[in-house]
Short mmCIF file of C-alpha atoms and ligand atoms in Angstrom, two decimals:
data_model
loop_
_atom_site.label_atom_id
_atom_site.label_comp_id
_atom_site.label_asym_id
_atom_site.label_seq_id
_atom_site.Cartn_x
_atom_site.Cartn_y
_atom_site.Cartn_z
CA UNK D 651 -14.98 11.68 14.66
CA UNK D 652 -13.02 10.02 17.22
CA UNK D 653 -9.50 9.85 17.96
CA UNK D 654 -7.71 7.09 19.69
CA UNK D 655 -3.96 7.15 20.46
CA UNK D 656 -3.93 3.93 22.42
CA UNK D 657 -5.20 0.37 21.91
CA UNK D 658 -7.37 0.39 25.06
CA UNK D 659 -9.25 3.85 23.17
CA UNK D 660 -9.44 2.03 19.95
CA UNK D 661 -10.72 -1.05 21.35
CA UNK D 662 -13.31 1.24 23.73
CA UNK D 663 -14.57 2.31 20.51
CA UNK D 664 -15.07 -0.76 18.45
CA UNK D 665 -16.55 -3.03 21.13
CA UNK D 666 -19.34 -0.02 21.33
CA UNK D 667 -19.82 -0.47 17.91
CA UNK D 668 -19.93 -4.31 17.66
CA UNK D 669 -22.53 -4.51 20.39
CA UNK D 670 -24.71 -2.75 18.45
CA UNK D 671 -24.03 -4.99 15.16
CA UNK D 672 -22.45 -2.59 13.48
CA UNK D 673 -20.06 -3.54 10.36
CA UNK D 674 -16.53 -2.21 10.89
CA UNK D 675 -14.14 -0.96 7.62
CA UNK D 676 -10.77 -0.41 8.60
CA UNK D 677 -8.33 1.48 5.87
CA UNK D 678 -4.45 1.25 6.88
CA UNK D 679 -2.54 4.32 5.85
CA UNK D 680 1.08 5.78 6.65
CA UNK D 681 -0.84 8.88 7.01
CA UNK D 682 0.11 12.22 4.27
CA UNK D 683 -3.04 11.31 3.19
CA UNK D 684 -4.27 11.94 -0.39
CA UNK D 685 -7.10 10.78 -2.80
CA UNK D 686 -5.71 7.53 -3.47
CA UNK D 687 -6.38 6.76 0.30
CA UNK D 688 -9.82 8.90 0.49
CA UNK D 689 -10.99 6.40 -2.33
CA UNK D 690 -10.49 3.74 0.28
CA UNK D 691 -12.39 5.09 2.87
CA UNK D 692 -15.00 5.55 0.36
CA UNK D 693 -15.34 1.88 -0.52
CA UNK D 694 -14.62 0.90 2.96
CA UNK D 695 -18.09 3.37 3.56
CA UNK D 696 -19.93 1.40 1.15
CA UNK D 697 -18.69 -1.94 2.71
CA UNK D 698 -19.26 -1.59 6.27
CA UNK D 699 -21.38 0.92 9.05
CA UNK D 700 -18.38 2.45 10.67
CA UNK D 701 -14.53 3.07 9.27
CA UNK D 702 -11.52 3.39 10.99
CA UNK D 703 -8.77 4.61 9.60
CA UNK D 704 -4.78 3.98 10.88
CA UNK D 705 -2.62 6.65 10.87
CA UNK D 706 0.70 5.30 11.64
CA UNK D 707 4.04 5.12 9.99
CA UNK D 708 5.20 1.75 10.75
CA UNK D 709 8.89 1.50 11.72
CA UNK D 710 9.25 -2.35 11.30
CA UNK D 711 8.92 -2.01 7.64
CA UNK D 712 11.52 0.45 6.42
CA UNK D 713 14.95 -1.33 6.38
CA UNK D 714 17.80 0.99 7.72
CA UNK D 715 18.62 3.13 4.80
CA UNK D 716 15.38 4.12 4.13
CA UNK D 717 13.55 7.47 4.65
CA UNK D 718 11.72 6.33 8.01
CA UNK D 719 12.90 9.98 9.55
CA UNK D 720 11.80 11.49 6.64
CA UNK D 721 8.69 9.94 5.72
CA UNK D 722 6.17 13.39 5.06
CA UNK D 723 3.96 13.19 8.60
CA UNK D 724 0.72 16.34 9.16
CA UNK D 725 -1.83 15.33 11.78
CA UNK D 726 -3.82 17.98 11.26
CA UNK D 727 -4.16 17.69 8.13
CA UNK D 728 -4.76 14.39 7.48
CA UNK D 729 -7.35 15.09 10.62
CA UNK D 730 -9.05 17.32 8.65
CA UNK D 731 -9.25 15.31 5.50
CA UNK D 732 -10.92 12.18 7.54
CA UNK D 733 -13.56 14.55 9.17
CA UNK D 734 -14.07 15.69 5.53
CA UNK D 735 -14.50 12.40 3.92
CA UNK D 736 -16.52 10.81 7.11
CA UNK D 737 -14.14 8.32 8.77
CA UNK D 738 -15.43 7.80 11.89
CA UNK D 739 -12.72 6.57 13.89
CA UNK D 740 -8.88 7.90 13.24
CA UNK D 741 -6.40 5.24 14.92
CA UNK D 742 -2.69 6.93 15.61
CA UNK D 743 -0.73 5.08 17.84
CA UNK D 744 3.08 5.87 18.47
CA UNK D 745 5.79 3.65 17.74
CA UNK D 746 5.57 3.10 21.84
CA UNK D 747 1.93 1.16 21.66
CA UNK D 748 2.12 -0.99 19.10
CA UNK D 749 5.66 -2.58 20.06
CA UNK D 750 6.50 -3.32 23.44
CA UNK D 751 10.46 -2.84 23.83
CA UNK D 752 10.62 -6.65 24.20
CA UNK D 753 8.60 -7.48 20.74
CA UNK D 754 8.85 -10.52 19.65
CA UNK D 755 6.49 -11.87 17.34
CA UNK D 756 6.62 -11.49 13.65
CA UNK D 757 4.21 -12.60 10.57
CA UNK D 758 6.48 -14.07 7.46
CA UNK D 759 4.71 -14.57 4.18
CA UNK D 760 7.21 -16.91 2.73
CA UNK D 761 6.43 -17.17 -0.97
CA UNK D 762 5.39 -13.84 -2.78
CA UNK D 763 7.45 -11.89 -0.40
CA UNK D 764 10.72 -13.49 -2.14
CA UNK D 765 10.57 -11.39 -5.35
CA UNK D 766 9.76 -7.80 -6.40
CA UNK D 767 9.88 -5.58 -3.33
CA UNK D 768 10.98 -8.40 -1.34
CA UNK D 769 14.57 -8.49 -3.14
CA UNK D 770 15.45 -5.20 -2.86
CA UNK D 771 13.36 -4.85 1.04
CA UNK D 772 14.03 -7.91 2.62
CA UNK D 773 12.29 -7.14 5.74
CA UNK D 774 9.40 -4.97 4.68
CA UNK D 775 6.81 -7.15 4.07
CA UNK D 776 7.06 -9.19 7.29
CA UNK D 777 6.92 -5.62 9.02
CA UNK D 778 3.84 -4.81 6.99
CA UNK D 779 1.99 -8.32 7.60
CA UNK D 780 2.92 -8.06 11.22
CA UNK D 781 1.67 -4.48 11.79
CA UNK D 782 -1.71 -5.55 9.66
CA UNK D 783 -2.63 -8.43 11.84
CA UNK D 784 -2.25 -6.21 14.52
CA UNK D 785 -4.51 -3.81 13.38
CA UNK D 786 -7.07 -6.08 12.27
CA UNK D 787 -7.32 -7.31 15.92
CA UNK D 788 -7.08 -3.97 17.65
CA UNK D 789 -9.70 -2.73 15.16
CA UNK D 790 -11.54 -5.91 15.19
CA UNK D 791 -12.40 -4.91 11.49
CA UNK D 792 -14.67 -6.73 9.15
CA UNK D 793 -13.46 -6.10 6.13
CA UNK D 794 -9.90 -3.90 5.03
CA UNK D 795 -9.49 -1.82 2.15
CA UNK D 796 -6.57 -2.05 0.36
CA UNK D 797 -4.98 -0.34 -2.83
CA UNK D 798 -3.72 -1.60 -5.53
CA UNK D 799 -1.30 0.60 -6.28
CA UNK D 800 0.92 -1.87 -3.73
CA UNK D 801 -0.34 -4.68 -5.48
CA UNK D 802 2.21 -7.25 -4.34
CA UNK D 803 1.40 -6.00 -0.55
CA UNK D 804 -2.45 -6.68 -1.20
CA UNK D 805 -1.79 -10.07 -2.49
CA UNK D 806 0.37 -10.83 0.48
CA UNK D 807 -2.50 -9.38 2.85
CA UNK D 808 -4.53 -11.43 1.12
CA UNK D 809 -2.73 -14.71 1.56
CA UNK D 810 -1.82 -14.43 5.30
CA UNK D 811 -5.52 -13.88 6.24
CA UNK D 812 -6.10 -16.98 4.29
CA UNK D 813 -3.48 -18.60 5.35
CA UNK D 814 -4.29 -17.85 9.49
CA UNK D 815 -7.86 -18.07 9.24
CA UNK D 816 -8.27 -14.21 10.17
CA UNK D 817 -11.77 -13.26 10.54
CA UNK D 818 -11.65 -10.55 8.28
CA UNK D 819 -12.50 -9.55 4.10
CA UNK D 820 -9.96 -7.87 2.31
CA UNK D 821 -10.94 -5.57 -0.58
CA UNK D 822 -8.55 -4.28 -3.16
CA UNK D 823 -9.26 -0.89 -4.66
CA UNK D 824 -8.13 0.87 -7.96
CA UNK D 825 -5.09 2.64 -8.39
CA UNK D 826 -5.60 6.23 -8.40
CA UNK D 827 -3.45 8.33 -10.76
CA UNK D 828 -2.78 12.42 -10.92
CA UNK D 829 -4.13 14.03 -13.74
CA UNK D 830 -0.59 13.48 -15.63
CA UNK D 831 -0.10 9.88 -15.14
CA UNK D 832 1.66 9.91 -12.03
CA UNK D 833 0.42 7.13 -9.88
CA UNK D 834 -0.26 8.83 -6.74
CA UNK D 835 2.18 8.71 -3.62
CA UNK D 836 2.88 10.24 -0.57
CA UNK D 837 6.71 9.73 -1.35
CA UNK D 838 5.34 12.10 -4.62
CA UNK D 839 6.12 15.04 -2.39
CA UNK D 840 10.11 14.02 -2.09
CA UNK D 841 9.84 14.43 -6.01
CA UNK D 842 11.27 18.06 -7.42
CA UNK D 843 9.28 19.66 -10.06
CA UNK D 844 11.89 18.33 -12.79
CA UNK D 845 12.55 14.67 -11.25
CA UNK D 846 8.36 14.66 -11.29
CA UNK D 847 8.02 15.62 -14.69
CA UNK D 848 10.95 12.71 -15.88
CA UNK D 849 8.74 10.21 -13.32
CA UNK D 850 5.68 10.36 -15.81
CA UNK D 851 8.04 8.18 -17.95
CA UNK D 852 7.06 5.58 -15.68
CA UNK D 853 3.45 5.68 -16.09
CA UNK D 854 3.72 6.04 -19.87
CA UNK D 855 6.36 3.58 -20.34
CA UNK D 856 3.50 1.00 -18.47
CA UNK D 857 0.50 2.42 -20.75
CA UNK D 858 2.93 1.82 -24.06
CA UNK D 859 3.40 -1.65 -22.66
CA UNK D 860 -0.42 -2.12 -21.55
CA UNK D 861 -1.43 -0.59 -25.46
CA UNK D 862 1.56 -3.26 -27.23
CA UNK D 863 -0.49 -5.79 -24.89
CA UNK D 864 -4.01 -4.85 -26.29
CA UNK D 865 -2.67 -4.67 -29.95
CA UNK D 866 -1.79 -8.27 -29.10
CA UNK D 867 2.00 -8.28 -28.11
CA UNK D 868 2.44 -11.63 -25.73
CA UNK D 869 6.41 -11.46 -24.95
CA UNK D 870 6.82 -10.28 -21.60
CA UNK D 871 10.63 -9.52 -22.27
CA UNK D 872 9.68 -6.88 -25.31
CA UNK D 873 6.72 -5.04 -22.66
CA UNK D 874 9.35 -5.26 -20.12
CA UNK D 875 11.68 -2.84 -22.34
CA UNK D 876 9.11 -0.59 -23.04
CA UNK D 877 8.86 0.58 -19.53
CA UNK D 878 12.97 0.36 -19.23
CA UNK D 879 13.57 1.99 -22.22
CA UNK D 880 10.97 4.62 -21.10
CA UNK D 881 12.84 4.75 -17.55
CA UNK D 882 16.43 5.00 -18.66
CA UNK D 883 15.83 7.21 -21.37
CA UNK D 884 14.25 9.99 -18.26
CA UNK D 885 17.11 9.46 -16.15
CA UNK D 886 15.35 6.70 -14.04
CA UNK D 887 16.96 4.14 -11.99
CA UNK D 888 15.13 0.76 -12.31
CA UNK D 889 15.29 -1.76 -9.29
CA UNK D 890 13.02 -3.53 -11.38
CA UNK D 891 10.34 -4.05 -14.08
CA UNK D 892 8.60 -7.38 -14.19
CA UNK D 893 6.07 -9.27 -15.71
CA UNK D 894 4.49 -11.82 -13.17
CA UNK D 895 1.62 -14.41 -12.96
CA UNK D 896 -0.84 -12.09 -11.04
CA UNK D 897 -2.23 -14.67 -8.63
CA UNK D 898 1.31 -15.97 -7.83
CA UNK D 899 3.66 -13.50 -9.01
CA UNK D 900 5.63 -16.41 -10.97
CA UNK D 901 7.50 -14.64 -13.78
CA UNK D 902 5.84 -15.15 -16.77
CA UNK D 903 7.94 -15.19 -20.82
CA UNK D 904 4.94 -14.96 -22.32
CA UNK D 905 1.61 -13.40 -21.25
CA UNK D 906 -1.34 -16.69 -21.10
CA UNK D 907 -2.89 -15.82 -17.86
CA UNK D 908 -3.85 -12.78 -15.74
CA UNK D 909 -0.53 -10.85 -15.80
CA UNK D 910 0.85 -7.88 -13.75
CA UNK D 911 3.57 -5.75 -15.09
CA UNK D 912 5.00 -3.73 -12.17
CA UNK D 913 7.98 -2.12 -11.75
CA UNK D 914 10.09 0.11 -9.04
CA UNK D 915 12.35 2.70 -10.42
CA UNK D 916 14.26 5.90 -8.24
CA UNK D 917 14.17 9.44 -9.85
CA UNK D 918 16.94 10.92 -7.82
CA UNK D 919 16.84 9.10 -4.17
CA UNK D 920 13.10 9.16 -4.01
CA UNK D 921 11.85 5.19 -4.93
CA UNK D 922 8.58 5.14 -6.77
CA UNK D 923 6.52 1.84 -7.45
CA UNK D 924 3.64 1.36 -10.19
CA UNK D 925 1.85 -1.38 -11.73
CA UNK D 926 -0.93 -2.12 -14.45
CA UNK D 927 -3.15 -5.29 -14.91
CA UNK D 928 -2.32 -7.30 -18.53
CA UNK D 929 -5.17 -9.35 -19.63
P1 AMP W 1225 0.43 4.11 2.35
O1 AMP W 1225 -0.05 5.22 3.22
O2 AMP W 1225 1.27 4.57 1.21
O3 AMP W 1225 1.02 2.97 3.12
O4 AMP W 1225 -0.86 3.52 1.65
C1 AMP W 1225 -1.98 3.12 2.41
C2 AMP W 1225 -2.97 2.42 1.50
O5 AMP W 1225 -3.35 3.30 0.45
C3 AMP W 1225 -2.38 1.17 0.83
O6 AMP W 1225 -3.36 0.16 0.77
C4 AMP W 1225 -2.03 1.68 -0.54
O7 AMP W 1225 -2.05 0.67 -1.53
C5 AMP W 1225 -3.15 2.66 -0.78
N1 AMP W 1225 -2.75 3.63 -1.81
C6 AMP W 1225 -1.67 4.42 -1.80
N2 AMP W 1225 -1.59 5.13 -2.96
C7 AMP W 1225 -2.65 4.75 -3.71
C8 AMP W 1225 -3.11 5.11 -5.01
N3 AMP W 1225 -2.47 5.98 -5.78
N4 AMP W 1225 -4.24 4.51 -5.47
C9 AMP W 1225 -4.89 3.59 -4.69
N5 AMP W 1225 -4.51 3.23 -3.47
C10 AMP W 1225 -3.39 3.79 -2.98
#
């Protein structure tokens, strides 16, 4: 398994690669890697003849109260997990190579940044589109593996490579839970043991919503206060809990298309995000 630090290494790498016709999968992490990200690499293995896999905890999309300093980092063992789960190619680039002190270009999705995350992170998402287009060209990927436990983010990945013509396929993978319900996180580990077991309100307040939805409950308001009542009742903080058109993220009043319920909610300062599919 290689390891590139630098652009020039990564690129060194990939050309190699593309001049023999291989297929390359990249798989963009922030790194604390755990088997929600090992089942991308997985389908980005079944999807392509080499995968890469970024390691980097992208400054440009944590606003400045967020836990940037504190985001959970281990090289070596995140190392260890890609040589275990054959990545070929980790990419880890500092802060340093991927913006040049006089940065100045950005990527703004301008439509289904404006709700969900967007409200509360008003900058995030044009850090995350910027530092994905980047990678996509450094890595000269063919296809990108995204999960969908960020489901807005995938739909927004999804949109600016349409949007720009990039060369590239985007996948979206399924979301990956713990054994209890808990949709898996790195932020998980900020989580003490009590705030974790009061988070699996989240989860269950989404699979009472998702059953109500199956025994043929339509109302998005009534689904949404399942997963609020669930919330508030564990000592959760919502930011929100919304039922949106899934290919637009239009708030929906009643459920007559493809929905997605998602919601954001804190247990003590950590901020934890999950999501189901309705219909
Ligand atoms: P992160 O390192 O949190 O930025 O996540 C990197 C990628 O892994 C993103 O595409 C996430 O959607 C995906 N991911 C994170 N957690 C999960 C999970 N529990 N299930 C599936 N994919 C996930």
């Amino acid at each position: 398994m290689k390891i590139c630090r630098t652009v020039e290494e990564m690129r060194a790498v990939v050309n190699e690669w593309r001049a023999c016709g291989l297929k390359i999968g990249l798989v963009p992490t922030m790194g604390y890697l755990h088997a929600g990200h090992i089942s991308l690499v997985k389908i980005a293995r079944k999807n392509a003849d080499r995968v890469v896999l970024s390691l980097f905890v992208n400054p440009t999309q944590f606003g400045p109260t967020e836990d940037l300093d504190k985001y959970p980092r281990d090289f070596e063992r995140d190392r260890q997990a890609c040589e275990e789960n054959g990545v070929d190619a980790i990419f880890a680039p500092t802060p340093a190579v991927m913006y040049d002190e006089d940065f100045s270009t950005w990527v703004k999705e301008e439509s289904l940044s404006q709700v969900m995350c967007g409200v509360t992170r008003p900058i995030h998402f044009r850090g995350v589109c910027t530092v994905c287009l980047k990678l996509f060209n450094i890595t000269r990927a063919d296809v990108a593996v995204f999960g969908r436990k960020d489901a807005q983010q995938a739909l927004i990945i999804e949109r600016m490579v349409r949007d720009l013509n990039v060369p590239i396929k985007i996948i979206t993978a399924p979301l990956v839970r713990e054994e209890d319900g808990l949709a898996l996180s790195s932020r998980n580990r900020y989580l003490s043991e009590d705030e974790h077991r009061r988070a699996l309100s989240l989860s269950q307040g989404l699979f009472a919503a998702e059953k109500a939805f199956a025994n043929g409950e339509r109302n998005a308001a009534a689904l949404i206060a399942l997963v609020e009542n669930s919330v508030s009742a564990n000592g959760g903080k919502i930011d929100y809990v919304v039922v949106n058109a899934r290919n637009t993220l239009r708030p929906l009043e009643t459920i007559d298309r493809p929905a997605l319920l998602a919601a954001a909610v804190y247990f003590g300062t950590t901020r934890l995000i999950d999501n189901v599919f309705l219909g």
